[in-house]
Amino acid sequence: MTSLGLGMPAVRRDPSGAPATDGRPQTDALIDRFGRVAHDLRVSITSACSLRCTYCMPAEGLPVIPKDELLSAPEIARLVGIAARDLGVRDVRFTGGEPLTRADLVEIIALSREAAPEASLAMTTNAIGLDKRAIALRDAGLDRLNVSLDTIDRAHFERLTRRDRLPAVLRGIAAAHEAGLGPIKVNAVLMRETLGDAPELLAWAIDHGARLRFIEQMPLDADEAWQRANMVPAAELLEVLGARFRLTEIGREDPSAPAEEWQVDDGPATVGIIASVTRPFCAACDRTRLTAEGTVRSCLFGDDETDLRGLLRGGASDAELADRWRAAMWGKQAGHGIDAADFARPVRSMGAIGG
C-alpha cells in the first residue's frame, strides 16, 4: 500500500494501547466527548472500484489491499453483530470502493443479517453488475441501496468517471427496483462539469421512483485537486434547480440525517442536499466507521484510527472488542474543520475510507 493511494493514518495497533477514556460516562453506547451517540455504522469492505471518479479515485485506481489485510466475511459479520447487539447501532451500510467487486459480498450480507437480525442493512454502490446480483443480495438480507450517479448524460458520465459505463449503471438500478430493493436513493456529487445536468437528473429520478440527494464535494479526492473556491455550494444548486422546479424547503426529519429536504413542485417527490461544507451537520453526527482493514474511524476527517482487526485475530472477546470501539469513539473530534485556518485534509481519500 502506498501513502499516495490508501494513506497512512495514525493507527493504534498495539493491543494494550487503547485510546484514553478519561471522563467517559458508564454507558454501553458509542458516546463521544460532545454528547453525540453513534447509531449509524459504515463498513468499508474494499478499496477496489470499477470506476475512477475524479472526486474520489486517481486515474490508475487505488492500490489493492492484500487479501489477508482485508476483514473476512465472518470477521465483518462479527463486528456488525457486536455493533448492533452491544453498542446501539441500528443502521449498517456497506461501502467501498465498490462493494460489488467483492466475490463474497452475498456471504457478507447473509452473515451480517444473521448476526444483526434487527438492524437495517444497506449498501452504497455504483450499480455496475448489480443486475446480476440484486436478487441474491435481497435474499441474503439486504434492505436497501444508495446508488452513486452524478449525471445521466453519457458523455459527461464518461468524463467524470473515466469509464463509459452509464448503461450498466442504469441496468443495475432497474434490476434493484425489480428485486424490491427500493425506494432507491441516488447520490450525486456536485461538480462544475455536471451542474447543468442537475435538473435532468432530478426529473429522471422522479420518473424512476428514486430519491435523489446532491452532495457538496468535500476535500477527499485522491488527486488533492479540491479547492473551496471551485466547489458548487448548495445555494448555487438550488438556483439551478429552481429555474425548472418549484422547491419548498422541508428541512430534516431527523436532526442527525445528513440531507436537508425540499419538496419538488407539489410533491410528493422530494430532493435532498447534503451540504457538508457550507451547512455542516457535524454537531448532530451519529456515525461510526470501519475501514476495510478493520480500523475504527470515528470521523470522516479524523486520521486517528483504532485497530480492531488485530484484536479479532488475537483472540479478543466480544466484550473486549466493544470496549475498544467505545474508547475509539470517545475521542471523536468536534467536526471536520474545513473552514479553520489550520485545516489539514485527511491522509486517506474517500475511496480508501469508505463512503
CSV table of C-alpha atoms in Angstrom, one decimal, residues 27 38 54 148 152 161 180 197 214 247 249 258 267 292 302 326 335:
chain,number,residue,atom,x,y,z
A,27,THR,CA,-22.7,3.6,29.2
A,38,ALA,CA,-23.4,6.8,17.1
A,54,THR,CA,-12.3,12.3,-10.3
A,148,SER,CA,-23.9,6.8,-6.8
A,152,ILE,CA,-27.4,10.8,-16.9
A,161,THR,CA,-15.8,8.6,-14.0
A,180,GLY,CA,-37.7,-4.8,-4.4
A,197,ASP,CA,-27.2,18.2,-15.8
A,214,PHE,CA,-27.0,16.0,-4.1
A,247,LEU,CA,-38.8,23.9,-4.4
A,249,GLU,CA,-37.9,23.7,2.0
A,258,PRO,CA,-27.2,14.4,6.6
A,267,GLY,CA,-44.9,16.7,-4.3
A,292,ALA,CA,-11.7,-2.3,5.0
A,302,GLY,CA,-10.1,12.4,11.5
A,326,ARG,CA,-16.3,2.7,22.7
A,335,GLY,CA,-16.2,18.5,13.3
